[in-house]
Structure formats: structure tokens, C-alpha cells
mmCIF file of C-alpha atoms in Angstrom:
data_model
loop_
_atom_site.group_PDB
_atom_site.id
_atom_site.type_symbol
_atom_site.label_atom_id
_atom_site.label_comp_id
_atom_site.label_asym_id
_atom_site.label_seq_id
_atom_site.Cartn_x
_atom_site.Cartn_y
_atom_site.Cartn_z
ATOM 1 C CA MET P 7 101.606 162.512 99.577
ATOM 2 C CA LYS P 8 98.975 162.252 97.660
ATOM 3 C CA ALA P 9 95.527 161.678 99.336
ATOM 4 C CA ALA P 10 91.589 162.542 98.673
ATOM 5 C CA VAL P 11 90.707 164.556 101.422
ATOM 6 C CA MET P 12 86.891 165.291 102.660
ATOM 7 C CA GLU P 13 86.795 169.167 103.144
ATOM 8 C CA GLY P 14 82.967 169.154 103.813
ATOM 9 C CA LEU P 15 80.112 166.950 104.605
ATOM 10 C CA LYS P 16 78.659 165.542 101.500
ATOM 11 C CA LYS P 17 81.361 167.392 99.573
ATOM 12 C CA PRO P 18 83.190 165.680 96.436
ATOM 13 C CA LEU P 19 86.942 164.435 98.308
ATOM 14 C CA VAL P 20 89.297 166.477 96.677
ATOM 15 C CA VAL P 21 92.773 164.652 95.271
ATOM 16 C CA ARG P 22 95.583 167.064 96.963
ATOM 17 C CA ASP P 23 99.333 166.564 98.316
ATOM 18 C CA VAL P 24 99.015 166.996 101.754
ATOM 19 C CA PRO P 25 101.952 167.022 104.802
ATOM 20 C CA ASP P 26 103.350 163.468 104.990
ATOM 21 C CA PRO P 27 102.569 161.911 108.197
ATOM 22 C CA VAL P 28 104.508 161.599 111.808
ATOM 23 C CA ILE P 29 104.947 159.312 114.601
ATOM 24 C CA ASP P 30 106.152 158.976 117.547
ATOM 25 C CA ALA P 31 108.235 156.280 119.231
ATOM 26 C CA ASN P 32 105.534 153.515 119.536
ATOM 27 C CA GLY P 33 103.841 154.546 115.872
ATOM 28 C CA ALA P 34 104.512 153.357 112.540
ATOM 29 C CA VAL P 35 104.170 154.787 108.946
ATOM 30 C CA ILE P 36 102.273 152.892 106.505
ATOM 31 C CA ARG P 37 102.532 152.667 102.771
ATOM 32 C CA VAL P 38 99.074 151.759 102.090
ATOM 33 C CA GLU P 39 98.852 149.525 98.899
ATOM 34 C CA ALA P 40 95.147 148.706 98.900
ATOM 35 C CA ASN P 41 92.067 150.419 100.526
ATOM 36 C CA GLY P 42 88.787 149.230 100.933
ATOM 37 C CA VAL P 43 85.864 151.310 100.120
ATOM 38 C CA CYS P 44 83.036 151.100 102.757
ATOM 39 C CA ARG P 45 79.649 152.005 103.688
ATOM 40 C CA SER P 46 80.975 153.564 107.293
ATOM 41 C CA ASP P 47 83.456 155.782 104.911
ATOM 42 C CA TRP P 48 79.596 157.214 103.733
ATOM 43 C CA HIS P 49 78.131 157.458 107.114
ATOM 44 C CA ALA P 50 81.327 160.031 107.791
ATOM 45 C CA TRP P 51 80.494 161.587 104.763
ATOM 46 C CA VAL P 52 77.165 162.873 105.649
ATOM 47 C CA GLY P 53 78.065 163.177 109.214
ATOM 48 C CA ASP P 54 76.762 159.981 110.760
ATOM 49 C CA ILE P 55 79.725 159.588 112.051
ATOM 50 C CA GLU P 56 81.817 162.125 113.501
ATOM 51 C CA VAL P 57 85.589 162.681 112.213
ATOM 52 C CA ALA P 58 88.394 164.279 114.134
ATOM 53 C CA SER P 59 88.257 167.720 112.361
ATOM 54 C CA LEU P 60 88.104 168.916 108.475
ATOM 55 C CA PRO P 61 89.879 168.556 106.207
ATOM 56 C CA PHE P 62 90.131 165.176 106.632
ATOM 57 C CA VAL P 63 91.699 161.787 105.113
ATOM 58 C CA LEU P 64 88.990 158.716 105.439
ATOM 59 C CA GLY P 65 89.671 155.225 104.871
ATOM 60 C CA HIS P 66 89.723 152.201 107.396
ATOM 61 C CA GLU P 67 89.983 149.263 105.296
ATOM 62 C CA PHE P 68 93.802 149.253 104.501
ATOM 63 C CA VAL P 69 97.024 147.085 104.037
ATOM 64 C CA GLY P 70 100.083 147.965 103.475
ATOM 65 C CA VAL P 71 103.782 148.076 104.294
ATOM 66 C CA ILE P 72 105.533 149.566 107.269
ATOM 67 C CA GLU P 73 107.729 152.348 106.157
ATOM 68 C CA GLU P 74 109.068 153.531 109.337
ATOM 69 C CA ALA P 75 109.039 151.908 112.767
ATOM 70 C CA GLY P 76 109.338 153.773 116.087
ATOM 71 C CA LYS P 77 112.213 153.398 118.268
ATOM 72 C CA ASP P 78 109.744 152.095 120.948
ATOM 73 C CA VAL P 79 107.921 149.508 118.275
ATOM 74 C CA LYS P 80 109.270 145.606 119.048
ATOM 75 C CA ARG P 81 106.757 143.505 117.197
ATOM 76 C CA PHE P 82 107.351 145.386 113.751
ATOM 77 C CA LYS P 83 109.956 146.595 111.770
ATOM 78 C CA LYS P 84 110.666 148.578 107.983
ATOM 79 C CA GLY P 85 109.350 146.129 104.834
ATOM 80 C CA ASP P 86 106.695 144.189 107.133
ATOM 81 C CA ARG P 87 103.375 143.435 105.379
ATOM 82 C CA VAL P 88 100.806 144.478 107.507
ATOM 83 C CA ILE P 89 96.985 144.530 108.112
ATOM 84 C CA ILE P 90 95.472 147.552 110.454
ATOM 85 C CA PRO P 91 92.378 146.506 112.489
ATOM 86 C CA PHE P 92 89.322 148.953 112.018
ATOM 87 C CA SER P 93 88.731 148.901 115.873
ATOM 88 C CA GLN P 94 91.981 149.966 117.808
ATOM 89 C CA GLY P 95 92.955 150.084 121.266
ATOM 90 C CA ASP P 96 95.628 151.888 123.642
ATOM 91 C CA GLY P 97 96.468 148.081 125.485
ATOM 92 C CA THR P 98 96.156 149.345 128.837
ATOM 93 C CA CYS P 99 92.587 149.774 129.550
ATOM 94 C CA PRO P 100 90.642 146.835 131.017
ATOM 95 C CA GLU P 101 88.663 145.726 127.840
ATOM 96 C CA CYS P 102 91.972 145.635 125.966
ATOM 97 C CA LEU P 103 93.880 143.217 128.999
ATOM 98 C CA ALA P 104 90.537 141.061 128.442
ATOM 99 C CA GLY P 105 91.583 141.059 124.717
ATOM 100 C CA HIS P 106 88.542 143.324 123.836
ATOM 101 C CA HIS P 107 90.409 146.096 121.973
ATOM 102 C CA ASN P 108 87.426 146.637 120.053
ATOM 103 C CA ILE P 109 86.126 148.368 122.971
ATOM 104 C CA CYS P 110 88.713 149.788 124.381
ATOM 105 C CA ASP P 111 87.824 152.799 127.108
ATOM 106 C CA ASN P 112 90.227 154.906 124.747
ATOM 107 C CA SER P 113 89.080 153.549 121.538
ATOM 108 C CA MET P 114 90.631 154.885 117.997
ATOM 109 C CA MET P 115 89.877 154.180 114.657
ATOM 110 C CA PRO P 116 91.680 155.097 111.399
ATOM 111 C CA GLY P 117 89.833 156.898 108.889
ATOM 112 C CA PHE P 118 87.912 158.831 111.876
ATOM 113 C CA HIS P 119 89.733 159.625 114.726
ATOM 114 C CA TYR P 120 93.038 160.106 112.635
ATOM 115 C CA TRP P 121 93.824 160.351 109.035
ATOM 116 C CA GLY P 122 93.325 156.928 107.527
ATOM 117 C CA GLY P 123 93.828 154.789 104.293
ATOM 118 C CA TYR P 124 92.788 157.376 101.640
ATOM 119 C CA GLY P 125 96.467 158.528 101.718
ATOM 120 C CA ARG P 126 99.343 157.086 100.147
ATOM 121 C CA TYR P 127 100.567 156.822 103.926
ATOM 122 C CA ALA P 128 99.289 156.380 107.229
ATOM 123 C CA ALA P 129 100.335 156.692 110.848
ATOM 124 C CA ILE P 130 99.446 154.039 113.159
ATOM 125 C CA PRO P 131 99.614 154.923 117.063
ATOM 126 C CA ASN P 132 100.811 151.822 119.286
ATOM 127 C CA ALA P 133 101.411 150.000 116.474
ATOM 128 C CA ASP P 134 102.679 146.836 118.533
ATOM 129 C CA VAL P 135 99.157 146.754 120.093
ATOM 130 C CA ASN P 136 97.201 148.003 116.798
ATOM 131 C CA LEU P 137 99.218 146.370 113.791
ATOM 132 C CA VAL P 138 98.540 142.614 112.434
ATOM 133 C CA GLU P 139 100.937 140.617 110.265
ATOM 134 C CA LEU P 140 99.410 140.079 106.930
ATOM 135 C CA PRO P 141 100.758 136.482 105.815
ATOM 136 C CA GLU P 142 102.227 136.261 102.297
ATOM 137 C CA GLU P 143 99.501 134.350 101.380
ATOM 138 C CA VAL P 144 97.142 136.852 101.502
ATOM 139 C CA SER P 145 97.402 139.623 98.643
ATOM 140 C CA PHE P 146 97.158 143.176 99.391
ATOM 141 C CA GLU P 147 93.389 143.339 97.408
ATOM 142 C CA ALA P 148 92.150 140.590 99.433
ATOM 143 C CA GLY P 149 93.799 142.218 102.967
ATOM 144 C CA ALA P 150 91.752 145.317 101.918
ATOM 145 C CA SER P 151 88.320 143.585 101.306
ATOM 146 C CA ILE P 152 88.787 142.022 104.538
ATOM 147 C CA GLY P 153 88.501 145.414 105.664
ATOM 148 C CA CYS P 154 85.990 146.198 108.310
ATOM 149 C CA ARG P 155 83.095 144.849 106.486
ATOM 150 C CA PHE P 156 84.315 140.909 106.411
ATOM 151 C CA MET P 157 86.416 140.917 109.802
ATOM 152 C CA THR P 158 82.961 142.519 111.325
ATOM 153 C CA ALA P 159 80.975 139.768 109.991
ATOM 154 C CA TYR P 160 83.052 137.260 111.053
ATOM 155 C CA TYR P 161 83.892 138.348 114.554
ATOM 156 C CA GLY P 162 79.818 138.651 114.642
ATOM 157 C CA LEU P 163 79.077 135.324 113.365
ATOM 158 C CA VAL P 164 82.029 133.480 115.097
ATOM 159 C CA GLU P 165 82.589 134.482 118.309
ATOM 160 C CA GLN P 166 79.371 136.647 119.489
ATOM 161 C CA ALA P 167 76.659 134.756 117.338
ATOM 162 C CA LYS P 168 78.553 131.400 117.449
ATOM 163 C CA VAL P 169 77.105 130.102 114.700
ATOM 164 C CA ARG P 170 76.933 126.063 114.135
ATOM 165 C CA PRO P 171 76.845 123.882 111.332
ATOM 166 C CA GLY P 172 73.488 123.083 110.020
ATOM 167 C CA GLU P 173 71.987 126.229 111.344
ATOM 168 C CA TRP P 174 69.960 128.177 109.065
ATOM 169 C CA VAL P 175 71.279 131.825 108.979
ATOM 170 C CA ALA P 176 69.279 134.774 107.769
ATOM 171 C CA VAL P 177 70.857 137.715 106.776
ATOM 172 C CA HIS P 178 68.867 140.961 105.923
ATOM 173 C CA GLY P 179 71.005 143.582 103.465
ATOM 174 C CA CYS P 180 73.526 142.358 100.699
ATOM 175 C CA GLY P 181 75.960 144.888 100.772
ATOM 176 C CA GLY P 182 79.708 144.414 101.894
ATOM 177 C CA VAL P 183 78.860 143.412 105.379
ATOM 178 C CA GLY P 184 76.044 140.942 104.710
ATOM 179 C CA LEU P 185 77.493 139.317 101.660
ATOM 180 C CA SER P 186 80.551 138.724 104.272
ATOM 181 C CA ALA P 187 78.682 137.190 106.448
ATOM 182 C CA ILE P 188 76.687 134.914 103.944
ATOM 183 C CA HIS P 189 80.122 133.945 102.651
ATOM 184 C CA ILE P 190 81.712 133.023 106.313
ATOM 185 C CA ALA P 191 78.383 131.513 107.287
ATOM 186 C CA SER P 192 78.688 128.867 104.238
ATOM 187 C CA ALA P 193 81.985 128.104 104.996
ATOM 188 C CA ALA P 194 81.202 127.615 108.513
ATOM 189 C CA GLY P 195 78.773 124.870 107.683
ATOM 190 C CA ALA P 196 75.751 126.710 108.203
ATOM 191 C CA ILE P 197 72.540 127.170 105.463
ATOM 192 C CA PRO P 198 72.629 131.139 104.583
ATOM 193 C CA ILE P 199 69.441 133.121 103.297
ATOM 194 C CA ALA P 200 70.301 136.585 101.493
ATOM 195 C CA VAL P 201 67.679 138.911 102.129
ATOM 196 C CA ASP P 202 67.217 142.250 99.780
ATOM 197 C CA ILE P 203 65.543 144.180 97.674
ATOM 198 C CA MET P 204 67.820 144.486 94.604
ATOM 199 C CA PRO P 205 67.705 141.079 92.319
ATOM 200 C CA GLU P 206 71.746 141.909 91.235
ATOM 201 C CA LYS P 207 72.748 141.821 95.191
ATOM 202 C CA LEU P 208 70.911 138.699 95.432
ATOM 203 C CA GLU P 209 72.274 136.721 92.319
ATOM 204 C CA PHE P 210 75.864 138.234 93.588
ATOM 205 C CA ALA P 211 74.782 136.457 96.950
ATOM 206 C CA LYS P 212 74.415 132.885 95.428
ATOM 207 C CA LYS P 213 77.950 133.050 94.053
ATOM 208 C CA LEU P 214 79.107 133.814 97.413
ATOM 209 C CA GLY P 215 77.401 130.715 98.921
ATOM 210 C CA ALA P 216 73.448 131.850 99.804
ATOM 211 C CA ALA P 217 71.496 128.648 99.809
ATOM 212 C CA TYR P 218 68.335 131.022 99.228
ATOM 213 C CA VAL P 219 67.331 133.749 98.570
ATOM 214 C CA VAL P 220 64.423 136.664 99.567
ATOM 215 C CA ASN P 221 63.457 139.507 97.651
ATOM 216 C CA SER P 222 61.811 141.330 100.416
ATOM 217 C CA ARG P 223 60.220 143.992 97.949
ATOM 218 C CA GLU P 224 58.122 141.284 96.658
ATOM 219 C CA GLN P 225 57.879 139.047 99.524
ATOM 220 C CA ASN P 226 56.936 139.164 103.132
ATOM 221 C CA ALA P 227 60.541 138.271 104.420
ATOM 222 C CA PRO P 228 59.512 136.741 108.176
ATOM 223 C CA LYS P 229 57.031 134.872 106.478
ATOM 224 C CA ALA P 230 59.178 133.296 103.553
ATOM 225 C CA ILE P 231 61.803 132.471 105.957
ATOM 226 C CA LYS P 232 59.519 130.359 108.499
ATOM 227 C CA GLU P 233 57.976 128.871 105.552
ATOM 228 C CA LEU P 234 61.477 128.007 104.153
ATOM 229 C CA THR P 235 63.285 126.824 107.271
ATOM 230 C CA LYS P 236 60.329 125.473 109.138
ATOM 231 C CA GLY P 237 59.696 127.449 112.057
ATOM 232 C CA GLY P 238 62.444 130.053 111.634
ATOM 233 C CA ALA P 239 66.285 130.897 111.248
ATOM 234 C CA HIS P 240 68.655 130.049 114.280
ATOM 235 C CA VAL P 241 70.748 133.073 113.613
ATOM 236 C CA SER P 242 69.234 136.649 111.861
ATOM 237 C CA VAL P 243 71.582 139.201 110.899
ATOM 238 C CA ASP P 244 70.457 142.814 110.284
ATOM 239 C CA ALA P 245 73.318 144.192 108.122
ATOM 240 C CA LEU P 246 72.284 147.634 107.185
ATOM 241 C CA GLY P 247 71.191 149.545 110.226
ATOM 242 C CA ILE P 248 67.813 150.611 109.291
ATOM 243 C CA SER P 249 64.114 149.876 111.369
ATOM 244 C CA ASP P 250 62.939 147.642 108.223
ATOM 245 C CA THR P 251 65.807 145.284 108.204
ATOM 246 C CA ILE P 252 66.161 144.970 111.547
ATOM 247 C CA LEU P 253 62.601 144.158 112.702
ATOM 248 C CA ASN P 254 62.492 141.741 109.681
ATOM 249 C CA ALA P 255 65.300 139.745 110.764
ATOM 250 C CA LEU P 256 64.242 139.632 114.385
ATOM 251 C CA LEU P 257 60.558 138.073 113.563
ATOM 252 C CA SER P 258 61.915 135.792 110.967
ATOM 253 C CA LEU P 259 63.257 134.023 114.280
ATOM 254 C CA ARG P 260 62.659 130.708 115.345
ATOM 255 C CA LYS P 261 62.163 129.987 119.364
ATOM 256 C CA ARG P 262 65.576 130.913 121.358
ATOM 257 C CA GLY P 263 67.123 132.460 118.104
ATOM 258 C CA ARG P 264 69.847 134.790 118.160
ATOM 259 C CA HIS P 265 69.622 138.401 116.314
ATOM 260 C CA LEU P 266 73.293 139.672 115.701
ATOM 261 C CA GLN P 267 73.283 143.634 114.883
ATOM 262 C CA LEU P 268 76.146 144.235 112.588
ATOM 263 C CA GLY P 269 74.493 147.283 110.808
ATOM 264 C CA ILE P 270 74.835 150.894 111.830
ATOM 265 C CA ALA P 271 72.017 153.609 112.090
ATOM 266 C CA SER P 272 71.737 156.660 109.907
ATOM 267 C CA SER P 273 71.522 159.995 111.692
ATOM 268 C CA GLU P 274 67.903 159.893 110.738
ATOM 269 C CA ASN P 275 67.011 156.210 112.242
ATOM 270 C CA LYS P 276 69.276 156.525 115.518
ATOM 271 C CA MET P 277 66.083 154.391 117.320
ATOM 272 C CA THR P 278 64.329 151.706 116.592
ATOM 273 C CA ALA P 279 61.121 150.235 118.350
ATOM 274 C CA LEU P 280 61.462 146.413 119.192
ATOM 275 C CA PRO P 281 58.702 144.069 119.618
ATOM 276 C CA THR P 282 59.898 143.467 123.780
ATOM 277 C CA ASP P 283 57.294 140.939 124.072
ATOM 278 C CA TYR P 284 57.887 138.830 121.254
ATOM 279 C CA ILE P 285 61.752 138.766 122.079
ATOM 280 C CA VAL P 286 60.639 137.705 125.827
ATOM 281 C CA PHE P 287 58.110 134.881 124.814
ATOM 282 C CA LYS P 288 60.313 133.370 122.143
ATOM 283 C CA GLN P 289 63.740 134.123 124.333
ATOM 284 C CA ILE P 290 65.198 135.892 121.827
ATOM 285 C CA GLN P 291 69.041 136.774 122.178
ATOM 286 C CA PHE P 292 69.638 140.406 120.962
ATOM 287 C CA LEU P 293 73.597 140.527 119.840
ATOM 288 C CA GLY P 294 75.654 143.788 118.778
ATOM 289 C CA SER P 295 79.015 143.445 117.849
ATOM 290 C CA LEU P 296 81.654 145.994 116.725
ATOM 291 C CA GLY P 297 84.555 144.978 114.579
ATOM 292 C CA MET P 298 87.110 142.449 115.642
ATOM 293 C CA PRO P 299 89.633 142.799 118.125
ATOM 294 C CA ALA P 300 93.354 142.280 116.905
ATOM 295 C CA PRO P 301 93.885 139.306 118.832
ATOM 296 C CA TYR P 302 91.296 137.652 116.757
ATOM 297 C CA TYR P 303 92.948 138.068 113.302
ATOM 298 C CA PRO P 304 94.958 135.436 113.213
ATOM 299 C CA THR P 305 93.081 132.984 113.009
ATOM 300 C CA MET P 306 91.137 134.520 110.653
ATOM 301 C CA LEU P 307 94.120 135.416 108.396
ATOM 302 C CA GLN P 308 95.256 131.644 108.562
ATOM 303 C CA LEU P 309 91.772 130.731 107.028
ATOM 304 C CA VAL P 310 92.358 132.899 104.541
ATOM 305 C CA ALA P 311 95.483 132.135 103.579
ATOM 306 C CA THR P 312 94.767 128.062 103.398
ATOM 307 C CA GLY P 313 91.749 129.329 101.175
ATOM 308 C CA LYS P 314 89.006 128.023 103.535
ATOM 309 C CA LEU P 315 87.698 131.562 103.587
ATOM 310 C CA ASN P 316 88.111 133.872 100.425
ATOM 311 C CA PRO P 317 87.109 137.400 100.952
ATOM 312 C CA GLY P 318 88.416 138.360 97.401
ATOM 313 C CA LEU P 319 85.016 137.224 95.773
ATOM 314 C CA LEU P 320 83.573 140.371 97.081
ATOM 315 C CA VAL P 321 85.582 142.307 95.226
ATOM 316 C CA THR P 322 84.178 143.605 91.800
ATOM 317 C CA LYS P 323 85.763 147.015 91.561
ATOM 318 C CA ARG P 324 89.749 148.142 91.371
ATOM 319 C CA ILE P 325 89.686 151.700 91.266
ATOM 320 C CA SER P 326 92.027 154.890 91.545
ATOM 321 C CA ILE P 327 92.164 157.197 94.313
ATOM 322 C CA GLU P 328 90.775 159.960 92.071
ATOM 323 C CA GLU P 329 87.626 157.927 91.949
ATOM 324 C CA ALA P 330 87.075 156.905 95.649
ATOM 325 C CA GLY P 331 84.931 159.944 96.240
ATOM 326 C CA LYS P 332 82.540 159.343 93.135
ATOM 327 C CA GLU P 333 82.521 155.432 94.884
ATOM 328 C CA ILE P 334 81.456 156.802 98.668
ATOM 329 C CA GLU P 335 78.572 158.879 96.644
ATOM 330 C CA ALA P 336 77.000 156.198 95.160
ATOM 331 C CA MET P 337 76.329 154.700 98.374
ATOM 332 C CA THR P 338 73.878 157.262 98.943
ATOM 333 C CA GLU P 339 71.343 155.548 96.811
ATOM 334 C CA PHE P 340 72.349 151.790 97.448
ATOM 335 C CA GLN P 341 73.725 151.601 93.848
ATOM 336 C CA THR P 342 77.256 149.852 94.657
ATOM 337 C CA LEU P 343 77.426 145.830 94.169
ATOM 338 C CA GLY P 344 80.385 143.959 96.384
ATOM 339 C CA ALA P 345 83.540 145.853 97.636
ATOM 340 C CA SER P 346 85.950 148.208 95.484
ATOM 341 C CA ILE P 347 88.985 148.669 96.356
ATOM 342 C CA VAL P 348 91.392 151.614 95.721
ATOM 343 C CA THR P 349 94.756 150.188 94.266
ATOM 344 C CA LYS P 350 95.947 152.775 92.248
ATOM 345 C CA TRP P 351 97.557 155.737 93.336
#
């Protein structure tokens, strides 16, 4: 099959033929129809996230059609349209049995633990646990844009931070996760504030539902947010993972505010010193959130299918598999805008 292959850290991806995937009785082979280019791919490409071995096929934001189902797969068959959750489980550990597949004791992630969506075909283990039906009303492109960025923001805001209508939500970092958070917060009836240093990203955030924007290169973001909200945001989101945005997000909260950590730190920035007295005296909650468990997908997909949520608004580029490597490299200087989707093989 054709695939974009990572042959070394920070080396250009090479598009070439590789062996077709094989499955066991519980797996399924997916013909990939669309795959999103994500900053987590960049983290793996530079070595922040370890992959199984090199050479390797990245890609964890993909959708497609089942090409082959193992003989013991009960819920899916050849020809079914599916989305592949980023956070996968074995279906047997205590966390999986409680519905928290995203923090499975034996977690697996496509594009990191095994070859993913930058190949024309991908083999998914434990298919009955780790596949979700993609409604006909949701296009492959929209499904890929849900990827990890959109569903991560959805699960974090709706299930972890429990955002409510009328609340102020300050989103720090307007990459894919941050822009998704802005759109979801707006759809939930909250009042999103977009924070970034790039004017074009802030303009795009307005199109996705940001009620206000703050350029943190030109303004003191926590001060501006507290003035705007008359006390601070109810919910802050760090969608980048660097110390500056984490601290700005925390310091922009009002008393009893909730901080949602979605951004992943780089290898140079693994530890951030937190203002613990501020957290204690203002009773701030600090919430981590990773991906989204498969059982939570149907509710979100129904909102997409009925037009309540529109992840397709994030898509700014449709690219070929040959262009995927350059798109990942561009993330080094934060030069990407919105979501780029591989749709051409």
C-alpha cells in the first residue's frame, strides 16, 4: 500500500509502498478515506512522543471504510463507515469497564503504538471496542476534522470542565484544539474569548464563535480577560502546553474557576511551576483531559450529524499524502491555520 513513512526524527516523510496491514480475529482493516494532520504528529516527528519503532507510519485522525473484519468481530462488517478513536483500550481493564477507554491500563493509540492513517490502509485491534460508526450525514472530511483535536476539546469542555451556558471561557492558543474549543463552547451557550499572538488565528477564531479576542503579544492577557469579564473567566483552557499559556490561563480565572489542560508539553518544557497559593486561595480546579473514550462518541456525532456542531468549519486545506510531511514540518514555527486534511491518495 501507499504510505507517508517517518524514517527518522525531524526527517522529511517519504511516500513509498509498504506492506499491507494484517489483522487477527478481533481486528479490522480500514481503507483510509481522510486523515487529519495534527500537532501530535509533530510531537512524534520531533521526538516528544515516542513511536513504536522506525520506520513508522503516523496518523491518528482518520476515518474510512472497513475493508476486512476479523472472524470474531461482531459489531462491524466490510463496507461499514467508521471513525477511529484516538484513545483506545483493551476493553477489559477496570478503566475500560467503567467506560474510560482513554486511560486504559493497556492503552493503544493509532499512529503512535501502531501504524496509522498516513497509510492507505490501517489495521485496528479490538475492533468491537475501538471503532465507532460514522453516520451517513457526517462526511469523511468532517469526520477526519473531528480527529483528536475536536473530540479532545469536546470531551474536555463537556465532560471534564462541564461548561454551562452563560459562562466565560478563555481559550489560550488558537491551534486546532483551541479553535475546536471555541466552537464547542459557543455551541454550548458559553461566551468564548480567544487568546493568541497571531492576528490571523484570532480572526479565524471569530468565525468559529469567539465573542472576544485578546492578542497576548500586545496585551496582558489575564488582566484584559479579568477586565472584560468583570472578575475573570469561569473556565480557562490551555490548548498549547507551554508555560506562558498555562500560567496566563490560570491567572485569567475568577474565584472557583476551572482550568482545563489540553495542551501537551514539548520535551524542552515538561515541567511548569504553578502558583499554588493562587490556586488554593481562589479555590481553582486544575483538570487534565486526554482524548475521548469511544462510548462518548455517538452523542457528539449526533450533534455533528444534526448541524449543532460543525467541525468542518475548521478545515482550511485539503492536501495529498505527498504534502502531509511538509504540513507537519510547518508546525515547527506555528505557521499552520485551522485543520489540514489528507483527502488525496
